[in-house]
Short mmCIF file of C-alpha atoms in Angstrom, two decimals:
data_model
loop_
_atom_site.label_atom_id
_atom_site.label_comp_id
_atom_site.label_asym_id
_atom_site.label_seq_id
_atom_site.Cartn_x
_atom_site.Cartn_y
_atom_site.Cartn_z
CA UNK A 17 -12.35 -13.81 -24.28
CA UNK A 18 -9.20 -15.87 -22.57
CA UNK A 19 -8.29 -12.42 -20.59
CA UNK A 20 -11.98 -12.16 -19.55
CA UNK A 21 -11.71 -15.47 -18.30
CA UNK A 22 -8.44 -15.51 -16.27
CA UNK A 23 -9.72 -11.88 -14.48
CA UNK A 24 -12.77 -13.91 -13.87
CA UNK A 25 -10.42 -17.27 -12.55
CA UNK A 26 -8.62 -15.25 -10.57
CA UNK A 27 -11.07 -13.24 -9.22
CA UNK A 28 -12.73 -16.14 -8.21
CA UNK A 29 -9.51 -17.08 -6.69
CA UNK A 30 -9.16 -13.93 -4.08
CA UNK A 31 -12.79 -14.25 -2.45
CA UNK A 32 -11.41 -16.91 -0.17
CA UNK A 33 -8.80 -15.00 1.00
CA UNK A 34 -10.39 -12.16 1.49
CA UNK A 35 -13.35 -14.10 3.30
CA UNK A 36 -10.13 -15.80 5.45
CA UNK A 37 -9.08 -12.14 5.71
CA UNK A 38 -12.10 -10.53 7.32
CA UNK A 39 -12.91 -14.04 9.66
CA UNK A 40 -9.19 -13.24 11.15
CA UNK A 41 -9.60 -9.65 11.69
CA UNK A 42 -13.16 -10.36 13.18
CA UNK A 43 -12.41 -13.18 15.69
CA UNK A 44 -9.14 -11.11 16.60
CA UNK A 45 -11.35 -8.04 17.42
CA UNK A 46 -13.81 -9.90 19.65
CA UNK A 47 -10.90 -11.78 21.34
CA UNK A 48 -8.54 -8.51 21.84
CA UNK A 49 -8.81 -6.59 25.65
CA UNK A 50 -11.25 -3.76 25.77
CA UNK A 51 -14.98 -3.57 25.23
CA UNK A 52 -16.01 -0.38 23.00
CA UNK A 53 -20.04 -1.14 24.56
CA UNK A 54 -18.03 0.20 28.13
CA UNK A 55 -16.96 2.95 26.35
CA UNK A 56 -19.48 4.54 24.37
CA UNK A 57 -21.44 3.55 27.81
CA UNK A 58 -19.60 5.83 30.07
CA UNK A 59 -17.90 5.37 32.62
CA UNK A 60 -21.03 5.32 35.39
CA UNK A 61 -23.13 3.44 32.97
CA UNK A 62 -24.88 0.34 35.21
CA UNK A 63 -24.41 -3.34 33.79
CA UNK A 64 -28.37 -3.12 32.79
CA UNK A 65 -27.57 -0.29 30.57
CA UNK A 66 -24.21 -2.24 28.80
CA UNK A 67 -26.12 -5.85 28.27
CA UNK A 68 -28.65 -3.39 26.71
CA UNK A 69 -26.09 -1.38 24.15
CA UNK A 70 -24.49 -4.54 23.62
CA UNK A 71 -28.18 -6.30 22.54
CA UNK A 72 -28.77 -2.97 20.63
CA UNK A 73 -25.59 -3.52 18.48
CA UNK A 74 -25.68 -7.27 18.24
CA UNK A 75 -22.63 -8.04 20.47
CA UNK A 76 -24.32 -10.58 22.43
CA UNK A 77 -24.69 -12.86 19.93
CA UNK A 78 -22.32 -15.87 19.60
CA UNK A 79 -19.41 -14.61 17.34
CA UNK A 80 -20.26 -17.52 14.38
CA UNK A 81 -23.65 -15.92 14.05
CA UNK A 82 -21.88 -12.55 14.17
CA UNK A 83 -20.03 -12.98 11.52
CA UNK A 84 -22.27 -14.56 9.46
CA UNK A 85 -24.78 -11.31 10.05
CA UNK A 86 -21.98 -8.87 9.39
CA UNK A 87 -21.00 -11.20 6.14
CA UNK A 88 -24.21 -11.43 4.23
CA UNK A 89 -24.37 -7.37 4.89
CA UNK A 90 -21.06 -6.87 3.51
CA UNK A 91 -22.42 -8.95 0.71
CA UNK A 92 -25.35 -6.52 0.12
CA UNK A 93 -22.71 -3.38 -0.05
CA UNK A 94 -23.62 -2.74 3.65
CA UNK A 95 -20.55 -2.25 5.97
CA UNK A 96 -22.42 -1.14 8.80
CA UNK A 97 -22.37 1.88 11.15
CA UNK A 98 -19.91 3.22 13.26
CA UNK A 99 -20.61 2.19 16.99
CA UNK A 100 -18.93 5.50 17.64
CA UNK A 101 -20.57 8.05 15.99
CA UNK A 102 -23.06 6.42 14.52
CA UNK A 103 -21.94 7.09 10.78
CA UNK A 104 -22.52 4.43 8.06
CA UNK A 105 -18.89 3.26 7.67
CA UNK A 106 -19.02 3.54 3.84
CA UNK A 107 -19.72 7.41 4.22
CA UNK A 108 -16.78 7.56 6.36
CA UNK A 109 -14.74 6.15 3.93
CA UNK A 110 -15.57 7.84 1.51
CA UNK A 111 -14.75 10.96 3.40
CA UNK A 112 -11.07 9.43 4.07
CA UNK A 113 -10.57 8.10 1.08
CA UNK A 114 -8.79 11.11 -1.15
CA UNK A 115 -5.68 11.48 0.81
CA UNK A 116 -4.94 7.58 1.29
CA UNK A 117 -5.37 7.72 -2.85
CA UNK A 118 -3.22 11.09 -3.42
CA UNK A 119 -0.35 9.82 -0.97
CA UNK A 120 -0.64 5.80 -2.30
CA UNK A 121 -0.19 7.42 -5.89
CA UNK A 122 2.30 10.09 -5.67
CA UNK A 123 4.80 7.54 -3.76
CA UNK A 124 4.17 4.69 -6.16
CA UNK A 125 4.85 7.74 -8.90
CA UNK A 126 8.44 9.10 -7.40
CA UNK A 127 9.55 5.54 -6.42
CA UNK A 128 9.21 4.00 -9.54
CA UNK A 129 10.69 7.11 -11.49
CA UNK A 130 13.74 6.92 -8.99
CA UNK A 131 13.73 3.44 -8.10
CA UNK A 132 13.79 2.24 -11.80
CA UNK A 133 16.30 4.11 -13.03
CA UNK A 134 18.53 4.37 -10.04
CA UNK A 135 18.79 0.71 -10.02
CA UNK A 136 18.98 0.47 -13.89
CA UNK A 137 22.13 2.83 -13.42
CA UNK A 138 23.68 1.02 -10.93
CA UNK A 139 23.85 -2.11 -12.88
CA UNK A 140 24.94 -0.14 -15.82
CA UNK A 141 28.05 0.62 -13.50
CA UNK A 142 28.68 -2.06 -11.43
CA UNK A 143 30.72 -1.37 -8.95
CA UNK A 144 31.01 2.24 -9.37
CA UNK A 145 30.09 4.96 -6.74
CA UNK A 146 26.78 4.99 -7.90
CA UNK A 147 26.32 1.50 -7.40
CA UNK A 148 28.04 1.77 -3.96
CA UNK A 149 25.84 4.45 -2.44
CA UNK A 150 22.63 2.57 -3.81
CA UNK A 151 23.51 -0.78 -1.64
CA UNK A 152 23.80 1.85 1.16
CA UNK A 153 20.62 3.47 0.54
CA UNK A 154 18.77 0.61 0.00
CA UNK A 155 20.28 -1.16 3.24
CA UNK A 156 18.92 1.85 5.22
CA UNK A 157 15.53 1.72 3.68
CA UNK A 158 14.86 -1.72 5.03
CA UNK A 159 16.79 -0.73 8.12
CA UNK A 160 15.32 2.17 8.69
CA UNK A 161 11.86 2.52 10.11
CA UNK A 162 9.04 4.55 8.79
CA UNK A 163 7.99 6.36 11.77
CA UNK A 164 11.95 7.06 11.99
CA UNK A 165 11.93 8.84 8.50
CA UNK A 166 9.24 10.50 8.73
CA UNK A 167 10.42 12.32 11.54
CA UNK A 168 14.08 13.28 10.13
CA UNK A 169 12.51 14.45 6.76
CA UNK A 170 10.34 16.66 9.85
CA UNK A 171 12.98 18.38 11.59
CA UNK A 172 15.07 18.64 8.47
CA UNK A 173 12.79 20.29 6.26
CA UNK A 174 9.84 21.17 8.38
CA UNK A 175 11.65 22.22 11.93
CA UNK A 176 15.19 23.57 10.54
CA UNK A 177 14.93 24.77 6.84
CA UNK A 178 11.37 25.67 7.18
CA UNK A 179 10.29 24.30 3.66
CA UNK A 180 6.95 21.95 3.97
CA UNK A 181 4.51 21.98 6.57
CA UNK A 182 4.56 19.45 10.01
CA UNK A 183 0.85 18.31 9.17
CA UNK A 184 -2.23 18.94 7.53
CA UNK A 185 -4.10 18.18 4.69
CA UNK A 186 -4.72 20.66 1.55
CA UNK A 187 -7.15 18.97 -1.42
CA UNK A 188 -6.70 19.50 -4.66
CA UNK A 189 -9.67 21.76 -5.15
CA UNK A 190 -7.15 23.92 -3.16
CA UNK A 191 -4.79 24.64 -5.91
CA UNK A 192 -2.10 22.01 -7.45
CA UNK A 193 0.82 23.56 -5.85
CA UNK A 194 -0.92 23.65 -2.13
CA UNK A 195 -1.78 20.13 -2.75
CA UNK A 196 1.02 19.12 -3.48
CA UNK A 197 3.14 21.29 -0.76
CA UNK A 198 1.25 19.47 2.00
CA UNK A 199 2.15 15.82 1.08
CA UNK A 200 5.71 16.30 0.16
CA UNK A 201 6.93 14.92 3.21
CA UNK A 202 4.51 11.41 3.44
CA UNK A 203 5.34 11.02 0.36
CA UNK A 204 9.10 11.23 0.82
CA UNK A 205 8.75 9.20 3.83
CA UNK A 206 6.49 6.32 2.29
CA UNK A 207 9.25 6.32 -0.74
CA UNK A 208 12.33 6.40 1.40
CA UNK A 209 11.68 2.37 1.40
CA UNK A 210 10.05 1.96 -1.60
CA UNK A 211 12.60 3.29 -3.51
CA UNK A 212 14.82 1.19 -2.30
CA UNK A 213 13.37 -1.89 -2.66
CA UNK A 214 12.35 -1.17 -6.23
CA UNK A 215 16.31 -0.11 -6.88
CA UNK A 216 17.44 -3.33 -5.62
CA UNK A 217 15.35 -5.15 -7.31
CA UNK A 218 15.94 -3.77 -10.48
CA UNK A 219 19.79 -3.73 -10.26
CA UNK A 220 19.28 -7.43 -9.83
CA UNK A 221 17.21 -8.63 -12.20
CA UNK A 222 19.15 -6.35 -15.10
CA UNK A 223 22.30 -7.30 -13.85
CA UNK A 224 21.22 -12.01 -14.10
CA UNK A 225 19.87 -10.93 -17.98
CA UNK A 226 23.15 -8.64 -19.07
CA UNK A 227 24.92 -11.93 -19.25
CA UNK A 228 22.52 -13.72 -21.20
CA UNK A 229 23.06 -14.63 -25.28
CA UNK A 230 20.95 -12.45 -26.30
CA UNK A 231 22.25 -9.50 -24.83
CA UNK A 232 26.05 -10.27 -26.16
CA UNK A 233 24.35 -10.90 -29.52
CA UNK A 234 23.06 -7.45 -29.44
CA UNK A 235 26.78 -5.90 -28.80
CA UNK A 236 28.16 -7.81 -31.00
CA UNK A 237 25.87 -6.38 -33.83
CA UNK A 238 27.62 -3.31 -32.49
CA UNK A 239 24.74 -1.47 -31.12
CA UNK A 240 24.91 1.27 -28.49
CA UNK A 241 25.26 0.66 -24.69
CA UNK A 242 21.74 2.66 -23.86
CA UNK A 243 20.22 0.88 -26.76
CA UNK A 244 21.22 -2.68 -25.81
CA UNK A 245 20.20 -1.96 -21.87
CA UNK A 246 17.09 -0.17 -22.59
CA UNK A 247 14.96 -2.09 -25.69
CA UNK A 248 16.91 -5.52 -25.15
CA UNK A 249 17.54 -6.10 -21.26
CA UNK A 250 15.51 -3.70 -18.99
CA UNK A 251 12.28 -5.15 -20.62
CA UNK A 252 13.52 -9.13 -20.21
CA UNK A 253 13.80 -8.07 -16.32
CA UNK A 254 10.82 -6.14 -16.16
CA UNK A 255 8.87 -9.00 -14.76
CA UNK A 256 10.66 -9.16 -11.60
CA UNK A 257 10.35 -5.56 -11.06
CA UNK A 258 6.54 -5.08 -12.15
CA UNK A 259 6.31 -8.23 -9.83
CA UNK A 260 7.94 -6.05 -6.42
CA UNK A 261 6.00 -3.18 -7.38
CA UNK A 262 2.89 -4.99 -6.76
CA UNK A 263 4.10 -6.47 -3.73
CA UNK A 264 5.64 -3.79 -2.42
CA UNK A 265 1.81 -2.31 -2.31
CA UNK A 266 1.49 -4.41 1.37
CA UNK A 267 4.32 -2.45 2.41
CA UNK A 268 3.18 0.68 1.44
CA UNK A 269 -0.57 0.08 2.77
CA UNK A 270 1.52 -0.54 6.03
CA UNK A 271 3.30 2.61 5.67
CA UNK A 272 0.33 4.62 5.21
CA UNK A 273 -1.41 4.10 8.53
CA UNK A 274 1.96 5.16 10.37
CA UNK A 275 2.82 7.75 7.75
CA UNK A 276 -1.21 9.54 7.85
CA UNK A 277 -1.01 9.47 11.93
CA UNK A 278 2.32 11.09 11.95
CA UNK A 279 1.53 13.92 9.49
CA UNK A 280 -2.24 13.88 10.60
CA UNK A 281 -3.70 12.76 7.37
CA UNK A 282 -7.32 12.34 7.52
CA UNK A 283 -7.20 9.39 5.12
CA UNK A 284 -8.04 5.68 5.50
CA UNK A 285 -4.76 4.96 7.67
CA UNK A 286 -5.83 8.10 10.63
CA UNK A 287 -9.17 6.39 10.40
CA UNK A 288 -7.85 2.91 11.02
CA UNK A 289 -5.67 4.21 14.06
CA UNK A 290 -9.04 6.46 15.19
CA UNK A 291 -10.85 3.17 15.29
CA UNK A 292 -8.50 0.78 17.03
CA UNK A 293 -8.41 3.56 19.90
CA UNK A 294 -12.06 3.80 20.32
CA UNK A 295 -12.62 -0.59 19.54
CA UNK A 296 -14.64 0.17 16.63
CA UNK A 297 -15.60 -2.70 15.04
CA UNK A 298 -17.29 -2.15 11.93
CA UNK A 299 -14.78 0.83 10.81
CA UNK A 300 -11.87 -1.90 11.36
CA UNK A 301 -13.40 -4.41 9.48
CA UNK A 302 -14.28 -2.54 6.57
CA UNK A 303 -10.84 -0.89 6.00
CA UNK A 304 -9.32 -4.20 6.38
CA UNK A 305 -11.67 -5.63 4.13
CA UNK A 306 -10.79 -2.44 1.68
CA UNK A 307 -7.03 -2.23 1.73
CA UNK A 308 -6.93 -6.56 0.96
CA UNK A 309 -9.27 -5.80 -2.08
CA UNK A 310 -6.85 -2.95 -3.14
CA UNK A 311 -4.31 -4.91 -2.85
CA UNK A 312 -5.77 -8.42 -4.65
CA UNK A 313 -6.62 -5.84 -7.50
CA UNK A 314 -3.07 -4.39 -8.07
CA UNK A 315 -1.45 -7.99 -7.80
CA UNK A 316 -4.42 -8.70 -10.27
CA UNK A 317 -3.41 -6.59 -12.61
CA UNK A 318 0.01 -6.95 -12.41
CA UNK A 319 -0.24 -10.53 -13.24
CA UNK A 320 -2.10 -8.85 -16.04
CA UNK A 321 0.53 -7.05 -17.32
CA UNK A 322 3.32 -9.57 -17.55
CA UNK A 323 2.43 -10.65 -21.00
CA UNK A 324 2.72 -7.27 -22.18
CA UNK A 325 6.53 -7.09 -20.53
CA UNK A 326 7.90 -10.54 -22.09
CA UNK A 327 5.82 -12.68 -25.18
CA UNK A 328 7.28 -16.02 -23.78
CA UNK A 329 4.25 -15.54 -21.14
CA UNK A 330 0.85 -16.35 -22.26
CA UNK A 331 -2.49 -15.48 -20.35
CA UNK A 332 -4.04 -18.87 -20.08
#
């Protein structure tokens, strides 16, 4: 009953941002240069025939009442229809929505399998060339951009050794291994910086609890190096590091609109890019509106979890 109450709490707690969320991304829409009425107008189209479109779609209403119209539909599970093609935006989601969720998982897979114990190691041997080369890998993942890795892991492995394909888009109804053979290289590209951030953040937080009194009680009872790291400090500095996982989801929603237009993913980022082009409103909105909820529900549930990582935390 006390979990069921916090989710509820703190689900409570995210509709104002999100609501804050979408009234930014609306206002910055109708403020930004370019009109997408001109556009899916034409380029001959008479200003009779714009004020018309624009009536048609609701444009020419102040943007308070706008909002508030768009709002109360989104409230009814309505997202509205593409000005573009005409589509109901939750069908096109829906039709982007397995690659976003195949690349989004895979990289949050291979980054926390390396990240974790890369860091973990480096602690371990402080100092060491292990621990050397993972400050410089970790340096370069901030340092380096995304768009940048994506195309070295490109002419290295696409261009030059011939391995993975440039782009395109294989589901898994396809066959595991051609699934899997198409996103090798977003998915190497989106974890290029999120291993790195999850490896420094783990070296760090093992490294502030090694010292600690319980940890030198534990040697002292004479009990072996892997046992003392793994059951007695890695899960004391879990916290930390389930806590960058979940933020590290903004970067990687980030990542995956440059990462999908690059490789020419059709997921949710190709769509957001496809949208911004053409000034379509509702499409923008609605991913915006999806990627924040994704992302309130992983922090949500990583809060969650931090009971389960160390007792001293209680969910009330």
């Amino acid at each position: 009953m006390r979990v069921l109450l916090l989710i509820g709490r703190r689900v409570a707690a995210t509709v104002p941002v999100l609501v804050a969320v979408a009234l930014i991304a609306f206002v910055l829409l109708r403020i930004s240069s370019g009109d997408p009425v001109a556009q899916l107008a034409g380029d001959n189209a008479s200003p009779e025939v714009i004020a018309a479109i624009r009536a048609r779609l609701g444009l020419d209403q102040p943007l308070i009442v706008q909002f508030l119209q768009w709002g109360w539909h989104v409230v009814q599970g309505d997202l509205g229809t593409s000005i573009v093609s005409g589509t109901p935006v939750l069908r096109l989601i829906g039709q982007h929505t397995a690659p976003t969720i195949a690349v989004s998982l895979l990289t949050m897979l291979v980054s926390v399998v390396i990240g974790v114990p890369l860091g973990v190691y480096a602690a371990w041997r402080r100092g060491g060339i292990v621990d050397q080369l993972t400050s410089v890998m970790t340096t370069a993942g901030f340092a380096v951009p995304t768009f940048a890795v994506g195309y070295v892991w490109i002419y290295v492995l696409s261009m030059q050794a011939g391995l993975f394909p440039v782009q395109g888009y294989a589901p898994l109804s396809a066959g595991l291994g051609r699934f899997l053979w198409h996103l090798t290289l977003p998915v190497l590209t989106l974890s290029f910086v999120y291993v790195a951030l999850i490896a420094r953040v783990s070296r760090t937080s093992l490294l502030e609890v090694m010292s600690d009194d319980y940890v030198r009680t534990a040697r002292a009872k004479g009990l072996p190096e892997r046992v003392v790291i793994f059951r007695h400090a890695l899960r004391n500095a879990a916290v930390p590091i389930v806590s960058i996982i979940g933020i590290g989801v903004a970067l990687l929603i980030g990542g995956v609109v440059i990462t999908e237009s690059i490789f020419n993913l059709p997921g949710l980022g190709r769509l957001t890019v496809d949208s911004v082009m053409a000034r379509d409103y509702p499409v923008i909105q609605a991913v915006i509106i999806v990627f924040g909820g994704v992302y309130v529900l992983i922090n949500l549930l990583i809060d969650l979890s931090y009971a389960a990582f160390d007792p001293r935390i209680s969910l009330s």
